[in-house]
Amino acid sequence: MARVFKSLDEFKAIAGEEIGASDWHTIDQAQINAFADATGDHQWIHVDVEAAAKGPFGGPIAHGYLTLSLLPVLAEQIYDIQGLAFGMNYGANKLRFPTPVPVDSRVRGVATLKETNEIAIGTQAIISFVMEIEGVEKPALVAEVVYVMAAAS
């Protein structure tokens, strides 16, 4: 269940705090193949099950950018800011993929609001996301994502 903020000001007030965690999401071979088709990245380590079984990870692994692309759906499970005129992704300050995600792994996102800054068109929020792999100590992804949002008038 997403943590609901009744306003942008209420969201900004928790700067420095963990926002919450998403549900667990299974990354299966069908999702990996669909991502490969969407991006044109058909590297064998992701889509050739037989070759990947003989590779360094004992089977296919998810694309790093597939794990990154899950952030919007996982973020939607973590928080909801009501009363926004708009919210948009502005980019990332930091992005790392410390651990490969084997096919059929379960991942979840944990978000922390690092800071907010007022800019000409609204508020810039920097949110740290850590994507955990169930049963694995090191995360699949560590990202510092920048969003721009504005309260509705």
JSON list of C-alpha atoms in Angstrom, two decimals:
[
{"chain": "A", "resi": 1, "resn": "MET", "atom": "CA", "xyz": [0.00, 0.00, 0.00]},
{"chain": "A", "resi": 2, "resn": "ALA", "atom": "CA", "xyz": [1.45, 3.32, -1.10]},
{"chain": "A", "resi": 3, "resn": "ARG", "atom": "CA", "xyz": [2.24, 5.97, 1.48]},
{"chain": "A", "resi": 4, "resn": "VAL", "atom": "CA", "xyz": [-0.09, 8.87, 0.70]},
{"chain": "A", "resi": 5, "resn": "PHE", "atom": "CA", "xyz": [1.01, 12.48, 1.02]},
{"chain": "A", "resi": 6, "resn": "LYS", "atom": "CA", "xyz": [-1.90, 14.92, 0.98]},
{"chain": "A", "resi": 7, "resn": "SER", "atom": "CA", "xyz": [0.25, 17.65, -0.56]},
{"chain": "A", "resi": 8, "resn": "LEU", "atom": "CA", "xyz": [3.66, 18.39, -2.01]},
{"chain": "A", "resi": 9, "resn": "ASP", "atom": "CA", "xyz": [4.51, 20.30, 1.17]},
{"chain": "A", "resi": 10, "resn": "GLU", "atom": "CA", "xyz": [3.75, 17.20, 3.25]},
{"chain": "A", "resi": 11, "resn": "PHE", "atom": "CA", "xyz": [6.05, 15.17, 1.00]},
{"chain": "A", "resi": 12, "resn": "LYS", "atom": "CA", "xyz": [8.86, 17.76, 1.21]},
{"chain": "A", "resi": 13, "resn": "ALA", "atom": "CA", "xyz": [8.63, 17.69, 5.02]},
{"chain": "A", "resi": 14, "resn": "ILE", "atom": "CA", "xyz": [10.04, 14.13, 5.14]},
{"chain": "A", "resi": 15, "resn": "ALA", "atom": "CA", "xyz": [13.30, 15.00, 3.36]},
{"chain": "A", "resi": 16, "resn": "GLY", "atom": "CA", "xyz": [16.06, 12.76, 4.69]},
{"chain": "A", "resi": 17, "resn": "GLU", "atom": "CA", "xyz": [13.65, 9.94, 5.58]},
{"chain": "A", "resi": 18, "resn": "GLU", "atom": "CA", "xyz": [12.88, 6.57, 4.02]},
{"chain": "A", "resi": 19, "resn": "ILE", "atom": "CA", "xyz": [9.56, 6.76, 2.20]},
{"chain": "A", "resi": 20, "resn": "GLY", "atom": "CA", "xyz": [8.88, 3.03, 2.09]},
{"chain": "A", "resi": 21, "resn": "ALA", "atom": "CA", "xyz": [9.20, -0.18, 0.07]},
{"chain": "A", "resi": 22, "resn": "SER", "atom": "CA", "xyz": [7.28, -1.63, -2.86]},
{"chain": "A", "resi": 23, "resn": "ASP", "atom": "CA", "xyz": [5.78, -5.09, -3.21]},
{"chain": "A", "resi": 24, "resn": "TRP", "atom": "CA", "xyz": [8.00, -7.87, -4.50]},
{"chain": "A", "resi": 25, "resn": "HIS", "atom": "CA", "xyz": [8.06, -8.21, -8.30]},
{"chain": "A", "resi": 26, "resn": "THR", "atom": "CA", "xyz": [9.22, -11.36, -10.14]},
{"chain": "A", "resi": 27, "resn": "ILE", "atom": "CA", "xyz": [11.36, -10.77, -13.22]},
{"chain": "A", "resi": 28, "resn": "ASP", "atom": "CA", "xyz": [10.70, -13.78, -15.47]},
{"chain": "A", "resi": 29, "resn": "GLN", "atom": "CA", "xyz": [12.11, -14.75, -18.84]},
{"chain": "A", "resi": 30, "resn": "ALA", "atom": "CA", "xyz": [9.03, -13.44, -20.66]},
{"chain": "A", "resi": 31, "resn": "GLN", "atom": "CA", "xyz": [9.61, -9.95, -19.22]},
{"chain": "A", "resi": 32, "resn": "ILE", "atom": "CA", "xyz": [13.32, -10.12, -20.08]},
{"chain": "A", "resi": 33, "resn": "ASN", "atom": "CA", "xyz": [12.49, -11.16, -23.66]},
{"chain": "A", "resi": 34, "resn": "ALA", "atom": "CA", "xyz": [9.88, -8.41, -24.01]},
{"chain": "A", "resi": 35, "resn": "PHE", "atom": "CA", "xyz": [12.41, -5.83, -22.78]},
{"chain": "A", "resi": 36, "resn": "ALA", "atom": "CA", "xyz": [14.98, -7.18, -25.26]},
{"chain": "A", "resi": 37, "resn": "ASP", "atom": "CA", "xyz": [12.44, -6.81, -28.07]},
{"chain": "A", "resi": 38, "resn": "ALA", "atom": "CA", "xyz": [11.50, -3.29, -26.97]},
{"chain": "A", "resi": 39, "resn": "THR", "atom": "CA", "xyz": [15.12, -2.10, -26.78]},
{"chain": "A", "resi": 40, "resn": "GLY", "atom": "CA", "xyz": [16.81, -4.25, -29.42]},
{"chain": "A", "resi": 41, "resn": "ASP", "atom": "CA", "xyz": [19.25, -5.56, -26.77]},
{"chain": "A", "resi": 42, "resn": "HIS", "atom": "CA", "xyz": [19.25, -9.30, -27.47]},
{"chain": "A", "resi": 43, "resn": "GLN", "atom": "CA", "xyz": [22.58, -10.08, -25.83]},
{"chain": "A", "resi": 44, "resn": "TRP", "atom": "CA", "xyz": [22.85, -13.83, -25.16]},
{"chain": "A", "resi": 45, "resn": "ILE", "atom": "CA", "xyz": [23.29, -13.39, -21.39]},
{"chain": "A", "resi": 46, "resn": "HIS", "atom": "CA", "xyz": [19.68, -12.19, -21.27]},
{"chain": "A", "resi": 47, "resn": "VAL", "atom": "CA", "xyz": [17.76, -14.10, -23.94]},
{"chain": "A", "resi": 48, "resn": "ASP", "atom": "CA", "xyz": [19.62, -17.30, -24.88]},
{"chain": "A", "resi": 49, "resn": "VAL", "atom": "CA", "xyz": [18.66, -19.64, -22.04]},
{"chain": "A", "resi": 50, "resn": "GLU", "atom": "CA", "xyz": [20.99, -22.47, -23.14]},
{"chain": "A", "resi": 51, "resn": "ALA", "atom": "CA", "xyz": [24.05, -20.27, -23.66]},
{"chain": "A", "resi": 52, "resn": "ALA", "atom": "CA", "xyz": [23.36, -18.31, -20.46]},
{"chain": "A", "resi": 53, "resn": "ALA", "atom": "CA", "xyz": [23.18, -21.58, -18.49]},
{"chain": "A", "resi": 54, "resn": "LYS", "atom": "CA", "xyz": [26.83, -22.14, -19.45]},
{"chain": "A", "resi": 55, "resn": "GLY", "atom": "CA", "xyz": [27.75, -18.51, -18.70]},
{"chain": "A", "resi": 56, "resn": "PRO", "atom": "CA", "xyz": [29.10, -16.86, -15.57]},
{"chain": "A", "resi": 57, "resn": "PHE", "atom": "CA", "xyz": [25.73, -16.65, -13.77]},
{"chain": "A", "resi": 58, "resn": "GLY", "atom": "CA", "xyz": [24.35, -20.13, -14.51]},
{"chain": "A", "resi": 59, "resn": "GLY", "atom": "CA", "xyz": [21.36, -18.76, -16.40]},
{"chain": "A", "resi": 60, "resn": "PRO", "atom": "CA", "xyz": [19.89, -15.64, -17.93]},
{"chain": "A", "resi": 61, "resn": "ILE", "atom": "CA", "xyz": [20.03, -12.34, -16.08]},
{"chain": "A", "resi": 62, "resn": "ALA", "atom": "CA", "xyz": [17.82, -9.28, -16.43]},
{"chain": "A", "resi": 63, "resn": "HIS", "atom": "CA", "xyz": [19.12, -6.26, -18.27]},
{"chain": "A", "resi": 64, "resn": "GLY", "atom": "CA", "xyz": [20.35, -3.56, -15.90]},
{"chain": "A", "resi": 65, "resn": "TYR", "atom": "CA", "xyz": [18.13, -1.08, -17.69]},
{"chain": "A", "resi": 66, "resn": "LEU", "atom": "CA", "xyz": [15.16, -3.42, -17.23]},
{"chain": "A", "resi": 67, "resn": "THR", "atom": "CA", "xyz": [15.62, -3.15, -13.47]},
{"chain": "A", "resi": 68, "resn": "LEU", "atom": "CA", "xyz": [15.88, 0.64, -13.85]},
{"chain": "A", "resi": 69, "resn": "SER", "atom": "CA", "xyz": [12.72, 0.73, -15.97]},
{"chain": "A", "resi": 70, "resn": "LEU", "atom": "CA", "xyz": [10.78, -0.92, -13.13]},
{"chain": "A", "resi": 71, "resn": "LEU", "atom": "CA", "xyz": [11.24, 2.15, -10.92]},
{"chain": "A", "resi": 72, "resn": "PRO", "atom": "CA", "xyz": [8.05, 3.95, -12.05]},
{"chain": "A", "resi": 73, "resn": "VAL", "atom": "CA", "xyz": [5.78, 0.98, -11.32]},
{"chain": "A", "resi": 74, "resn": "LEU", "atom": "CA", "xyz": [7.53, 0.24, -8.02]},
{"chain": "A", "resi": 75, "resn": "ALA", "atom": "CA", "xyz": [7.53, 3.93, -7.03]},
{"chain": "A", "resi": 76, "resn": "GLU", "atom": "CA", "xyz": [3.77, 4.01, -7.61]},
{"chain": "A", "resi": 77, "resn": "GLN", "atom": "CA", "xyz": [3.48, 1.27, -4.97]},
{"chain": "A", "resi": 78, "resn": "ILE", "atom": "CA", "xyz": [5.71, 3.22, -2.55]},
{"chain": "A", "resi": 79, "resn": "TYR", "atom": "CA", "xyz": [4.24, 6.72, -2.55]},
{"chain": "A", "resi": 80, "resn": "ASP", "atom": "CA", "xyz": [1.44, 8.90, -3.88]},
{"chain": "A", "resi": 81, "resn": "ILE", "atom": "CA", "xyz": [1.61, 12.69, -3.75]},
{"chain": "A", "resi": 82, "resn": "GLN", "atom": "CA", "xyz": [-1.83, 14.21, -4.07]},
{"chain": "A", "resi": 83, "resn": "GLY", "atom": "CA", "xyz": [-2.57, 17.67, -5.43]},
{"chain": "A", "resi": 84, "resn": "LEU", "atom": "CA", "xyz": [0.15, 17.79, -8.07]},
{"chain": "A", "resi": 85, "resn": "ALA", "atom": "CA", "xyz": [-0.23, 19.78, -11.27]},
{"chain": "A", "resi": 86, "resn": "PHE", "atom": "CA", "xyz": [2.52, 17.61, -12.77]},
{"chain": "A", "resi": 87, "resn": "GLY", "atom": "CA", "xyz": [5.44, 15.38, -11.91]},
{"chain": "A", "resi": 88, "resn": "MET", "atom": "CA", "xyz": [8.17, 14.26, -14.30]},
{"chain": "A", "resi": 89, "resn": "ASN", "atom": "CA", "xyz": [11.43, 12.39, -14.36]},
{"chain": "A", "resi": 90, "resn": "TYR", "atom": "CA", "xyz": [14.36, 14.79, -14.83]},
{"chain": "A", "resi": 91, "resn": "GLY", "atom": "CA", "xyz": [17.21, 12.28, -14.80]},
{"chain": "A", "resi": 92, "resn": "ALA", "atom": "CA", "xyz": [19.62, 10.53, -12.48]},
{"chain": "A", "resi": 93, "resn": "ASN", "atom": "CA", "xyz": [22.60, 11.81, -10.55]},
{"chain": "A", "resi": 94, "resn": "LYS", "atom": "CA", "xyz": [23.93, 8.34, -9.75]},
{"chain": "A", "resi": 95, "resn": "LEU", "atom": "CA", "xyz": [23.16, 4.91, -11.15]},
{"chain": "A", "resi": 96, "resn": "ARG", "atom": "CA", "xyz": [24.84, 1.60, -10.43]},
{"chain": "A", "resi": 97, "resn": "PHE", "atom": "CA", "xyz": [23.95, -2.08, -10.94]},
{"chain": "A", "resi": 98, "resn": "PRO", "atom": "CA", "xyz": [25.97, -3.81, -8.17]},
{"chain": "A", "resi": 99, "resn": "THR", "atom": "CA", "xyz": [24.47, -7.31, -8.55]},
{"chain": "A", "resi": 100, "resn": "PRO", "atom": "CA", "xyz": [23.01, -9.13, -11.58]},
{"chain": "A", "resi": 101, "resn": "VAL", "atom": "CA", "xyz": [19.37, -10.20, -11.33]},
{"chain": "A", "resi": 102, "resn": "PRO", "atom": "CA", "xyz": [18.94, -13.88, -12.28]},
{"chain": "A", "resi": 103, "resn": "VAL", "atom": "CA", "xyz": [15.79, -14.84, -14.16]},
{"chain": "A", "resi": 104, "resn": "ASP", "atom": "CA", "xyz": [12.83, -15.56, -11.83]},
{"chain": "A", "resi": 105, "resn": "SER", "atom": "CA", "xyz": [14.28, -13.41, -9.04]},
{"chain": "A", "resi": 106, "resn": "ARG", "atom": "CA", "xyz": [12.00, -11.26, -6.93]},
{"chain": "A", "resi": 107, "resn": "VAL", "atom": "CA", "xyz": [12.96, -7.62, -6.55]},
{"chain": "A", "resi": 108, "resn": "ARG", "atom": "CA", "xyz": [11.52, -4.66, -4.68]},
{"chain": "A", "resi": 109, "resn": "GLY", "atom": "CA", "xyz": [12.30, -0.99, -4.50]},
{"chain": "A", "resi": 110, "resn": "VAL", "atom": "CA", "xyz": [13.06, 0.96, -1.33]},
{"chain": "A", "resi": 111, "resn": "ALA", "atom": "CA", "xyz": [12.85, 4.74, -1.66]},
{"chain": "A", "resi": 112, "resn": "THR", "atom": "CA", "xyz": [14.31, 7.53, 0.46]},
{"chain": "A", "resi": 113, "resn": "LEU", "atom": "CA", "xyz": [13.63, 11.23, -0.11]},
{"chain": "A", "resi": 114, "resn": "LYS", "atom": "CA", "xyz": [17.15, 12.66, 0.03]},
{"chain": "A", "resi": 115, "resn": "GLU", "atom": "CA", "xyz": [16.33, 16.33, -0.50]},
{"chain": "A", "resi": 116, "resn": "THR", "atom": "CA", "xyz": [14.10, 18.85, -2.23]},
{"chain": "A", "resi": 117, "resn": "ASN", "atom": "CA", "xyz": [14.99, 22.17, -3.83]},
{"chain": "A", "resi": 118, "resn": "GLU", "atom": "CA", "xyz": [12.80, 24.93, -5.16]},
{"chain": "A", "resi": 119, "resn": "ILE", "atom": "CA", "xyz": [13.37, 25.70, -8.84]},
{"chain": "A", "resi": 120, "resn": "ALA", "atom": "CA", "xyz": [11.66, 28.06, -11.30]},
{"chain": "A", "resi": 121, "resn": "ILE", "atom": "CA", "xyz": [8.90, 25.63, -12.31]},
{"chain": "A", "resi": 122, "resn": "GLY", "atom": "CA", "xyz": [8.28, 23.93, -8.96]},
{"chain": "A", "resi": 123, "resn": "THR", "atom": "CA", "xyz": [10.14, 21.51, -6.74]},
{"chain": "A", "resi": 124, "resn": "GLN", "atom": "CA", "xyz": [13.07, 19.29, -7.60]},
{"chain": "A", "resi": 125, "resn": "ALA", "atom": "CA", "xyz": [13.07, 16.11, -5.50]},
{"chain": "A", "resi": 126, "resn": "ILE", "atom": "CA", "xyz": [16.03, 13.76, -5.29]},
{"chain": "A", "resi": 127, "resn": "ILE", "atom": "CA", "xyz": [14.94, 10.25, -4.39]},
{"chain": "A", "resi": 128, "resn": "SER", "atom": "CA", "xyz": [17.35, 7.44, -3.63]},
{"chain": "A", "resi": 129, "resn": "PHE", "atom": "CA", "xyz": [16.13, 4.04, -4.82]},
{"chain": "A", "resi": 130, "resn": "VAL", "atom": "CA", "xyz": [17.66, 0.74, -3.81]},
{"chain": "A", "resi": 131, "resn": "MET", "atom": "CA", "xyz": [16.35, -2.31, -5.63]},
{"chain": "A", "resi": 132, "resn": "GLU", "atom": "CA", "xyz": [16.74, -5.35, -3.43]},
{"chain": "A", "resi": 133, "resn": "ILE", "atom": "CA", "xyz": [16.85, -8.94, -4.66]},
{"chain": "A", "resi": 134, "resn": "GLU", "atom": "CA", "xyz": [15.05, -11.30, -2.32]},
{"chain": "A", "resi": 135, "resn": "GLY", "atom": "CA", "xyz": [17.60, -13.40, -0.40]},
{"chain": "A", "resi": 136, "resn": "VAL", "atom": "CA", "xyz": [20.63, -11.51, -1.77]},
{"chain": "A", "resi": 137, "resn": "GLU", "atom": "CA", "xyz": [22.70, -9.15, 0.37]},
{"chain": "A", "resi": 138, "resn": "LYS", "atom": "CA", "xyz": [23.88, -6.72, -2.33]},
{"chain": "A", "resi": 139, "resn": "PRO", "atom": "CA", "xyz": [21.24, -4.74, -4.24]},
{"chain": "A", "resi": 140, "resn": "ALA", "atom": "CA", "xyz": [20.49, -5.04, -7.95]},
{"chain": "A", "resi": 141, "resn": "LEU", "atom": "CA", "xyz": [20.33, -1.29, -8.42]},
{"chain": "A", "resi": 142, "resn": "VAL", "atom": "CA", "xyz": [21.24, 1.86, -6.55]},
{"chain": "A", "resi": 143, "resn": "ALA", "atom": "CA", "xyz": [19.96, 5.06, -8.14]},
{"chain": "A", "resi": 144, "resn": "GLU", "atom": "CA", "xyz": [19.62, 8.69, -7.18]},
{"chain": "A", "resi": 145, "resn": "VAL", "atom": "CA", "xyz": [16.73, 9.87, -9.34]},
{"chain": "A", "resi": 146, "resn": "VAL", "atom": "CA", "xyz": [15.72, 13.49, -9.86]},
{"chain": "A", "resi": 147, "resn": "TYR", "atom": "CA", "xyz": [12.07, 14.45, -10.31]},
{"chain": "A", "resi": 148, "resn": "VAL", "atom": "CA", "xyz": [10.48, 17.83, -10.97]},
{"chain": "A", "resi": 149, "resn": "MET", "atom": "CA", "xyz": [6.96, 18.42, -9.67]},
{"chain": "A", "resi": 150, "resn": "ALA", "atom": "CA", "xyz": [4.62, 21.26, -8.94]},
{"chain": "A", "resi": 151, "resn": "ALA", "atom": "CA", "xyz": [1.57, 21.61, -6.73]},
{"chain": "A", "resi": 152, "resn": "ALA", "atom": "CA", "xyz": [-1.73, 22.31, -8.42]},
{"chain": "A", "resi": 153, "resn": "SER", "atom": "CA", "xyz": [-2.95, 25.86, -7.92]}
]
